[in-house]
Coordinates of C-alpha atoms in Angstrom, one line a residue:
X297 CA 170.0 121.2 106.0
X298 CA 166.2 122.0 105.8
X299 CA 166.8 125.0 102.9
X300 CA 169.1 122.5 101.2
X301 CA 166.5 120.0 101.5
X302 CA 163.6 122.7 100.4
X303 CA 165.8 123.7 97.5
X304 CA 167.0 120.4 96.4
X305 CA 163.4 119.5 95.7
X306 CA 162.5 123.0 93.8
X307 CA 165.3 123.0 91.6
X308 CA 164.5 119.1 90.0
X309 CA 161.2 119.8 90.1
X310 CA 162.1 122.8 87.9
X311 CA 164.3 120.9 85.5
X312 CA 161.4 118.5 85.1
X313 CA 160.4 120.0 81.9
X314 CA 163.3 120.3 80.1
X315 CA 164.0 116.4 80.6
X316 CA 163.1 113.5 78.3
X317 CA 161.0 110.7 79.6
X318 CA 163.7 109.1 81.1
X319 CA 166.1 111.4 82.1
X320 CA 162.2 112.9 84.4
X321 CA 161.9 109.3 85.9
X322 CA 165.6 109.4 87.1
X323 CA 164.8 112.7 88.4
X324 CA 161.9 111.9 90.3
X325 CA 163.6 108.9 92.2
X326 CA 165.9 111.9 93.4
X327 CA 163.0 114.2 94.7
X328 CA 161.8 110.9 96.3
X329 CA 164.5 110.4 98.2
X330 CA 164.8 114.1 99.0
X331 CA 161.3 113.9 100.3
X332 CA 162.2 110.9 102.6
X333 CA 164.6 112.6 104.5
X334 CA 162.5 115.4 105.2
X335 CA 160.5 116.4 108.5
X336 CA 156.8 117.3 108.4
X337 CA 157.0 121.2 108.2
X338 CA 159.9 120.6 105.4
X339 CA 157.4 118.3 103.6
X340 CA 154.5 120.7 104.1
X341 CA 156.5 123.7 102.8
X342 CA 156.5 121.7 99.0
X343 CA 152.9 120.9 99.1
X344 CA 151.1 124.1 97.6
X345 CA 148.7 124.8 94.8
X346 CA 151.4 125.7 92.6
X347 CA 152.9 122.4 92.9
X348 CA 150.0 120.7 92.1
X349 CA 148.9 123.9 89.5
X350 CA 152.7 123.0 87.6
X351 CA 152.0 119.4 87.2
X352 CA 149.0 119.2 85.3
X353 CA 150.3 121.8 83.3
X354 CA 153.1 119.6 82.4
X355 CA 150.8 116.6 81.4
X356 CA 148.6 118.8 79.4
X357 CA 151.7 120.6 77.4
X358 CA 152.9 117.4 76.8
X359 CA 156.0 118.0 78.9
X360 CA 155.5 115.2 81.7
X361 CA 154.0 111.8 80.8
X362 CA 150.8 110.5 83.1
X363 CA 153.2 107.8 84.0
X364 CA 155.7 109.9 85.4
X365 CA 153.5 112.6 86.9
X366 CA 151.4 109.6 88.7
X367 CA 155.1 108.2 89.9
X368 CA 155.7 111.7 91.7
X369 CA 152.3 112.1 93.1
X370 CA 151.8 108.0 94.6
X371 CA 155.4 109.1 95.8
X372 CA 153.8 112.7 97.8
X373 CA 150.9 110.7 98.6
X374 CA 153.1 108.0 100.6
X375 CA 155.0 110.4 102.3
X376 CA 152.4 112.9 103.5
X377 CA 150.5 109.5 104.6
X378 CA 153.2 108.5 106.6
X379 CA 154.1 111.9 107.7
X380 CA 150.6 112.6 108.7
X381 CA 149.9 115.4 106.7
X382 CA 146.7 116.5 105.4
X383 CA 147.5 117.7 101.3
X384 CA 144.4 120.1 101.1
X385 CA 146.1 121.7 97.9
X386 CA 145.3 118.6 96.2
X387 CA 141.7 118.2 97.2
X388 CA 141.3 121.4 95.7
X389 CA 142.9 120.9 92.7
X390 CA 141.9 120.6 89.0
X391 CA 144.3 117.9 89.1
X392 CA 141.7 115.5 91.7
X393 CA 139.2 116.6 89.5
X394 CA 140.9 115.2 86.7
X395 CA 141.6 112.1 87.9
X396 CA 138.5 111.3 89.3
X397 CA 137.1 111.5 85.9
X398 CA 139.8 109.8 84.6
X399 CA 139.1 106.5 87.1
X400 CA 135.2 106.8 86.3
X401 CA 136.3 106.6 82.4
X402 CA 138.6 104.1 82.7
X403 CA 136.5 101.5 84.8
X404 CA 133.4 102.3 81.5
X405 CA 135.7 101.5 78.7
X406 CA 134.6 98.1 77.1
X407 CA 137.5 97.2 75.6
X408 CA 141.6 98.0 76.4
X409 CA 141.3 98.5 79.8
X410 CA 144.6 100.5 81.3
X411 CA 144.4 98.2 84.6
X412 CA 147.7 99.4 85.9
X413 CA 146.8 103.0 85.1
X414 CA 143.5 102.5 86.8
X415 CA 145.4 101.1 90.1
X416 CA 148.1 104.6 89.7
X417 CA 145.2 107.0 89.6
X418 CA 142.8 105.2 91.9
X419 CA 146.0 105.3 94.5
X420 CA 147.1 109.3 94.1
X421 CA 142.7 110.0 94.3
X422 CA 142.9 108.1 97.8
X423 CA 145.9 108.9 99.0
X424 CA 145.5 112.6 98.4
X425 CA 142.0 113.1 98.3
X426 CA 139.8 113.9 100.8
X427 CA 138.4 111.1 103.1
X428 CA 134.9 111.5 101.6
X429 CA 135.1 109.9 99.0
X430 CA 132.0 109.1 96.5
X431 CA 130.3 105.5 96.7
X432 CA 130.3 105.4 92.9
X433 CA 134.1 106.0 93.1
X434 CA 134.5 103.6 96.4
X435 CA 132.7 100.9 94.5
X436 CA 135.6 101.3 92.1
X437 CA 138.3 102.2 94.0
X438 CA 138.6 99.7 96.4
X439 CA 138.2 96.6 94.6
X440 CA 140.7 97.3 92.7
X441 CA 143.1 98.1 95.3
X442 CA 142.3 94.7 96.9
X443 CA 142.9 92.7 93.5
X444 CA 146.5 94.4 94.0
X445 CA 146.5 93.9 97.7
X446 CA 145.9 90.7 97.5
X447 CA 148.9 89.0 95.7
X448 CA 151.0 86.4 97.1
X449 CA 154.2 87.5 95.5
X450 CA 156.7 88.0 97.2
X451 CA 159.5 89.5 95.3
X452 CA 160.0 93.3 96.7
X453 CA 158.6 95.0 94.2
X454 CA 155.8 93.2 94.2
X455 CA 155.4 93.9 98.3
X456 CA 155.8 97.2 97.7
X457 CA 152.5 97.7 95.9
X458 CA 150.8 95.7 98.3
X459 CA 151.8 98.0 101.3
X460 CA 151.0 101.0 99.3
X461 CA 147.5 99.4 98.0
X462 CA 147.0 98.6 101.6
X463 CA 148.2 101.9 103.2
X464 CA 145.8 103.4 100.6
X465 CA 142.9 101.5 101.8
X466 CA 143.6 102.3 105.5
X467 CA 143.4 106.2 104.7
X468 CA 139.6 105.7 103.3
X469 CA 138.3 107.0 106.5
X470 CA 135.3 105.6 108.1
X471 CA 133.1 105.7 104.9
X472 CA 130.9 103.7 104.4
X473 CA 131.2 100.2 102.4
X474 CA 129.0 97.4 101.8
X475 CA 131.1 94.2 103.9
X476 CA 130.4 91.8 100.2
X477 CA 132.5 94.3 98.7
X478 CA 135.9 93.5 101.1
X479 CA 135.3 91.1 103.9
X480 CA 136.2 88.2 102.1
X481 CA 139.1 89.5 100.7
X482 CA 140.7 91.2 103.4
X483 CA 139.9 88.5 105.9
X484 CA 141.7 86.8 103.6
X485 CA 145.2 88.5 103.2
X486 CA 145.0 88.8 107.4
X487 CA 145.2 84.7 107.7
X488 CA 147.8 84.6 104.7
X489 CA 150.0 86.8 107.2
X490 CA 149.0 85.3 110.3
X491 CA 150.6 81.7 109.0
X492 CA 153.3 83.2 106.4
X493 CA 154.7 86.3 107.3
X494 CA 154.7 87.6 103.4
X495 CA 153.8 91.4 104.4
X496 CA 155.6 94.2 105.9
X497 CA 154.5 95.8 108.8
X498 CA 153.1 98.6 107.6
X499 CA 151.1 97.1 105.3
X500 CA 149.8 94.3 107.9
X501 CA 148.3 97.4 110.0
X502 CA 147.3 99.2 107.7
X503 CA 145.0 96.0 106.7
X504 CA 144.1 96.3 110.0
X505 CA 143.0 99.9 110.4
X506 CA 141.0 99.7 107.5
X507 CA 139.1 96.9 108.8
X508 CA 138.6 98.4 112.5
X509 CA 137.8 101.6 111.0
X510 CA 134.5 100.0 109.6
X511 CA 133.3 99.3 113.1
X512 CA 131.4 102.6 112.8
X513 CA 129.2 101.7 109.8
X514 CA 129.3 97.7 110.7
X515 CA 128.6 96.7 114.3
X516 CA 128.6 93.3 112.4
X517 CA 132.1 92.8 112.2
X518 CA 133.0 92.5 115.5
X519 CA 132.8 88.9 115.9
X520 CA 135.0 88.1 113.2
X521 CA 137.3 90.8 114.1
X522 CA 137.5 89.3 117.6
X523 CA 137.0 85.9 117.9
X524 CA 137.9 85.0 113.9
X525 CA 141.1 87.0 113.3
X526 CA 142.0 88.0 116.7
X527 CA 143.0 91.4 116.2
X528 CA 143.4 92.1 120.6
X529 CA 146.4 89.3 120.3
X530 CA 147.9 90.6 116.8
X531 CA 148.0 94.1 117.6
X532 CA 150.0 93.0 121.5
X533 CA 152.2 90.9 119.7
X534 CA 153.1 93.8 116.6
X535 CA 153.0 96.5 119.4
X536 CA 155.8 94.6 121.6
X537 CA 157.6 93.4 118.7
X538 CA 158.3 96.9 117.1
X539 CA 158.7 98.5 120.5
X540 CA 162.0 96.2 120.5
X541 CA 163.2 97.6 116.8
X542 CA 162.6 101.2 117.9
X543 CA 165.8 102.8 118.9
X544 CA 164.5 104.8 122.3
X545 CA 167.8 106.4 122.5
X546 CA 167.6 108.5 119.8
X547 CA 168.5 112.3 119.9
X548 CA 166.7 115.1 120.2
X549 CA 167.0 117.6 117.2
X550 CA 167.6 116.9 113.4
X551 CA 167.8 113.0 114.2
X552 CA 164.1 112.9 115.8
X553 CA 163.1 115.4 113.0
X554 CA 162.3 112.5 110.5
X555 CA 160.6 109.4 112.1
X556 CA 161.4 106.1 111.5
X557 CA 159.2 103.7 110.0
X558 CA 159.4 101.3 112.9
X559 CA 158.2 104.1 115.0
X560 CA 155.3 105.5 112.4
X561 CA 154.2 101.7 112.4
X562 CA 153.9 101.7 116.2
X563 CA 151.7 104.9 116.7
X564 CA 149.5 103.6 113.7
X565 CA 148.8 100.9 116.3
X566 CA 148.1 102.4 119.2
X567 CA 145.7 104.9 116.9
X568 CA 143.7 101.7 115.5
X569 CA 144.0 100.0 119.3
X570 CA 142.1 103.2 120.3
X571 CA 139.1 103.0 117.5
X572 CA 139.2 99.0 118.6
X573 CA 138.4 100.3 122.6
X574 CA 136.5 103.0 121.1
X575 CA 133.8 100.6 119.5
X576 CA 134.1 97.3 120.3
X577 CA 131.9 95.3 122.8
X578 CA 132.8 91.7 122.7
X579 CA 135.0 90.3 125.3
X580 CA 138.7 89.6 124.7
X581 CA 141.0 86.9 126.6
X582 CA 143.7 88.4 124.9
X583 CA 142.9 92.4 127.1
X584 CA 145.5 91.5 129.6
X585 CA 148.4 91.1 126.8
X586 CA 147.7 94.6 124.5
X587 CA 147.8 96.2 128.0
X588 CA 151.2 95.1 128.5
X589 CA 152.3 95.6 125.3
X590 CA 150.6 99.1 125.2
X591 CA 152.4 99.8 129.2
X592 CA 156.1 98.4 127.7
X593 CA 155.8 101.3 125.1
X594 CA 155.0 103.7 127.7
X595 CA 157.4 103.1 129.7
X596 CA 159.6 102.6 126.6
X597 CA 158.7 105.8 125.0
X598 CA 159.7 107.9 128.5
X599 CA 160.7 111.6 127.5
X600 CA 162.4 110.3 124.4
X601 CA 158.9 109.8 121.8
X602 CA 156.2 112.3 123.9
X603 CA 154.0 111.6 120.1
X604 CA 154.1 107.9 120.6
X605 CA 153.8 108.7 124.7
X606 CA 150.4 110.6 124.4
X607 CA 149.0 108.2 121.9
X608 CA 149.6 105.0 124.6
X609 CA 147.3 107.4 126.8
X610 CA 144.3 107.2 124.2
X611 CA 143.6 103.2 124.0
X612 CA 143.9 102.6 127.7
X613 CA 141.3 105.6 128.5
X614 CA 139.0 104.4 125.8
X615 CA 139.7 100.8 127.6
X616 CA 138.4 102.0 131.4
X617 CA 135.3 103.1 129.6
X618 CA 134.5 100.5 127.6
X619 CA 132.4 98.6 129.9
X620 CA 133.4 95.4 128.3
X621 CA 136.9 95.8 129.4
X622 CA 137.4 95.6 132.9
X623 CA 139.7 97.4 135.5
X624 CA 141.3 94.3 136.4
X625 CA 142.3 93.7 132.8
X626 CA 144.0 96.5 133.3
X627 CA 145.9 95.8 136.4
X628 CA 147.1 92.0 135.5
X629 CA 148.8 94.3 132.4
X630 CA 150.4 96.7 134.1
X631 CA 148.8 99.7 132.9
X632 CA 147.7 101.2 136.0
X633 CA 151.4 100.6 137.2
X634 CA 152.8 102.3 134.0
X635 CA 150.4 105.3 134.6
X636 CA 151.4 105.8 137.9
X637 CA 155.1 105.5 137.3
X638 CA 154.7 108.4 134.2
X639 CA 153.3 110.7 136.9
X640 CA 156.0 110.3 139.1
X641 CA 158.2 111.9 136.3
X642 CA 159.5 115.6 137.1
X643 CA 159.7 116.1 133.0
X644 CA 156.2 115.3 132.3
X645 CA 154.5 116.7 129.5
X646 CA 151.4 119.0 130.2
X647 CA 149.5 117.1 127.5
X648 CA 150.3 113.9 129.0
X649 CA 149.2 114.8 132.8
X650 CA 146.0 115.9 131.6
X651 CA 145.3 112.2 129.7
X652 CA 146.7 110.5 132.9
X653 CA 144.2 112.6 135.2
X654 CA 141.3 111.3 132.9
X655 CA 142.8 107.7 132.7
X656 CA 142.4 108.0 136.4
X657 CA 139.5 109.4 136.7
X658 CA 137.6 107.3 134.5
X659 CA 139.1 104.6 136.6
X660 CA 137.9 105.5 139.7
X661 CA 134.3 106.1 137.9
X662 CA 134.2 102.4 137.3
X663 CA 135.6 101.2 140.6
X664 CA 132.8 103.3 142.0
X665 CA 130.0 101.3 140.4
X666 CA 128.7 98.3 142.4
X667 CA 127.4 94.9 140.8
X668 CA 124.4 92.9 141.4
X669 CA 126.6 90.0 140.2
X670 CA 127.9 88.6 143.7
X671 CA 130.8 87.2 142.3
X672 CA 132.0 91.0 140.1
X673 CA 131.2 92.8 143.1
X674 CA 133.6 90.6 144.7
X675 CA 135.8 90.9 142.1
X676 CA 135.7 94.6 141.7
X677 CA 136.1 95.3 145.6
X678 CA 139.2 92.9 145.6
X679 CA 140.8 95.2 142.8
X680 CA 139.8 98.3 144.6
X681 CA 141.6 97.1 147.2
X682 CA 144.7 96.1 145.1
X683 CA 145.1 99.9 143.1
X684 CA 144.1 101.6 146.3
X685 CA 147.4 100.0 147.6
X686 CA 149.6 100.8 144.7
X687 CA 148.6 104.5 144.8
X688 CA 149.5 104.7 148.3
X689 CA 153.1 102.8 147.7
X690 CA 153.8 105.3 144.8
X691 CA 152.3 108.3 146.6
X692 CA 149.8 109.3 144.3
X693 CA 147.6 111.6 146.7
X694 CA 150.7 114.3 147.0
X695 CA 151.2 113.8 143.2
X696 CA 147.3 114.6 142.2
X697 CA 147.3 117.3 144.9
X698 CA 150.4 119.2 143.2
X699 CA 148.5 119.5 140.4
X700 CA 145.2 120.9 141.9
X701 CA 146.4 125.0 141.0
X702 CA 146.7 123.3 137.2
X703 CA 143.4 121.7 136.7
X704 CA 141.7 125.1 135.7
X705 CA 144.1 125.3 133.4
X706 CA 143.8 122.3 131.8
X707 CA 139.8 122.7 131.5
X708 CA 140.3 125.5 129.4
X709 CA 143.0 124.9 126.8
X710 CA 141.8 121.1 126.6
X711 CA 139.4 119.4 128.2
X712 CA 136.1 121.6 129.4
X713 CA 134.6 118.6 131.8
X714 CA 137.8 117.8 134.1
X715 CA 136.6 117.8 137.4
X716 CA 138.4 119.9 140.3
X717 CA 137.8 117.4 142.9
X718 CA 141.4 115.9 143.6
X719 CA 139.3 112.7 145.1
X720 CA 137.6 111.9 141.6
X721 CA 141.0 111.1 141.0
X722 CA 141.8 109.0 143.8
X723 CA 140.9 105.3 144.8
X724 CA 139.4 104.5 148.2
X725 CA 138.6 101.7 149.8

């Protein structure tokens, strides 16, 4: 099935060139339903120089239209978004080049504007490009995206270029943008879902990611992230919500191969949860419920989804050190519990026992720390007490002892500081 797949693709994208306009546009809807079905190393195996080389080839012997070749490529750069694959043939290409001139001449024409061509190229740059993008091309780029992701249609067609504009917009890395030139706008299309439902899933994170992703640049925006638009509460909600749609039960094999989108949206998720822990400092009623949202998929995800698995590890370790969250947070939503059970496991991943000896470590770091506050210390002792009690029901000493031969090994293939003393890992009282 993968060589048919493989081939499929290479023998359209051959007969490309011999097709009229048409006949190339029905051709293209083929490859992109060939390049759905396909798993990342099938997907990579496509995306080479030549690929890219043989298209703008086409356009300039006249043998592909922009239209079509920009249809192919928004169609790559979906997919390899989704997919999680890094196209560094494109970034490379003479074909970027070109279209980042193309935007730049576009946007400085005075009259006869190509809007909808400016919205195709400025989509295939950003999706395929690299993350660092130019401010002269940002300043164009993602207004113009959010003039497309910003319409209230809601026909599916219309949808669709939303989630891709949006999608688009959450790939732009953690440049850096002035807040007059998308605050308003994307604050915007977050209420219009919170109150109408209009967008897809995808697209509402992806809204999402690109907002939390400018917490690096714009310690500013944490107050309307937090206590405007309530992202904590949104993101326990989504996370529970498509942990219900996933189907856990999946095989192993050619069925896991390809991912589905319920289960791409959900690790996108837990990804922009972890930047949110990773940044943020304003407390959050709303901690308790994304733990126990983030703990169901755990538990959910079991031996069947180790990718989504590891990445429930990420959030709640940035959470225990993130001084604004506290351990107890972290009890009341089970996380702690869901830690302990994964442990218990005799399939567990190697990756995931090292993230749940840091989660545990870090844990007992904080526990450790006394406050001058009367009431916290009280607080803190009283939740000592209470994980103290659980790692004792669920045996957790023998478990962290078992893997005391291991810990060398884990400090040199992944994490150089992990200490060797089993009781860093433990909780006494």
């Amino acid at each position: 099935m993968t060589t048919s797949r493989i081939k499929m693709f290479n023998e359209l994208f051959c007969e490309l060139e011999h097709c009229n306009e048409d006949e190339q546009r029905k051709k293209i809807e083929e490859m992109n339903e060939i390049i759905d079905g396909m798993n990342k190393e099938e997907f990579r195996s496509i995306l080479t120089s030549e690929l890219f080389y043989e298209i703008l080839a086409m356009i300039e012997k006249k043998k592909m239209s922009m239209e079509n070749a920009i249809l192919l490529l928004k169609c790559i750069g979906y997919y390899a978004t989704l997919k999680r694959i890094e196209v560094s043939d494109f970034e490379r290409s003479s074909l970027n080049e070109r279209f980042e001139k193309m935007i730049v001449e576009e946007v400085k024409k005075k009259e006869k504007k190509n809007e909808n061509l400016l919205i195709d190229l400025c989509e295939c740059f950003a999706l395929l490009g690299d993350d660092d993008i130019f401010d002269e091309i940002l300043s164009i780029i993602v207004p113009c995206l959010l003039k497309i992701a910003s319409k209230k249609d809601e026909t599916e067609e219309a949808q669709k270029e939303v989630e891709i504009a949006l999608l688009t917009l959450s790939e732009m890395g953690y440049c850096n943008l002035e807040q007059e030139l998308y605050l308003k706008e994307i604050s915007e299309i977050i209420t219009h879902q919170q109150k109408h439902k209009n967008l897809s899933r995808l697209a509402y994170q992806s809204v999402w990611k690109f907002l939390i992703n400018r917490f690096n640049t714009n310690k500013l925006l944490e107050d309307t992230v937090v206590n405007e638009l309530h992202f904590v509460g949104e993101a326990a909600r989504e996370l529970e919500e498509l942990a219900i749609n996933v189907n856990w039960n999946r095989k192993k094999g050619e069925e896991r191969a390809k991912e589905a989108k319920e289960e791409i949206t959900l690790m996108r998720w837990l990804q922009t949860s972890n930047i949110y822990f990773g940044g943020c400092q304003l407390q959050n009623e709303d901690f308790v419920e994304i733990f126990r949202s983030i703990s169901y998929v755990f538990r959910a995800a079991k031996d069947n989804h180790r990718g989504i698995g590891l990445w429930c590890t990420y959030p709640l370790i940035n959470a225990v050190e993130n001084r604004v969250v506290k351990v107890d947070a972290l009890l009341k939503g089970r996380a702690i519990d869901a830690v302990l059970e994964r442990m218990q496991r005799p399939t567990l991943n190697v990756v995931i026992v090292y993230k749940c000896l840091q989660f545990f470590k870090n844990v007992s770091n904080r526990l450790e720390e006394k406050n001058k506050d009367e009431k916290e210390e009280e607080e803190r002792k009283a939740t000592k007490r209470k994980i103290f009690e659980k790692m004792e029901e669920e045996g957790y000493e023998d478990t962290i002892t078992s893997f005391h031969k291991t810990l060398k090994i884990f400090n040199i293939r992944y994490y150089y500081g992990l200490s060797l003393n089993i009781s860093d890992y433990l909780v006494n009282v």
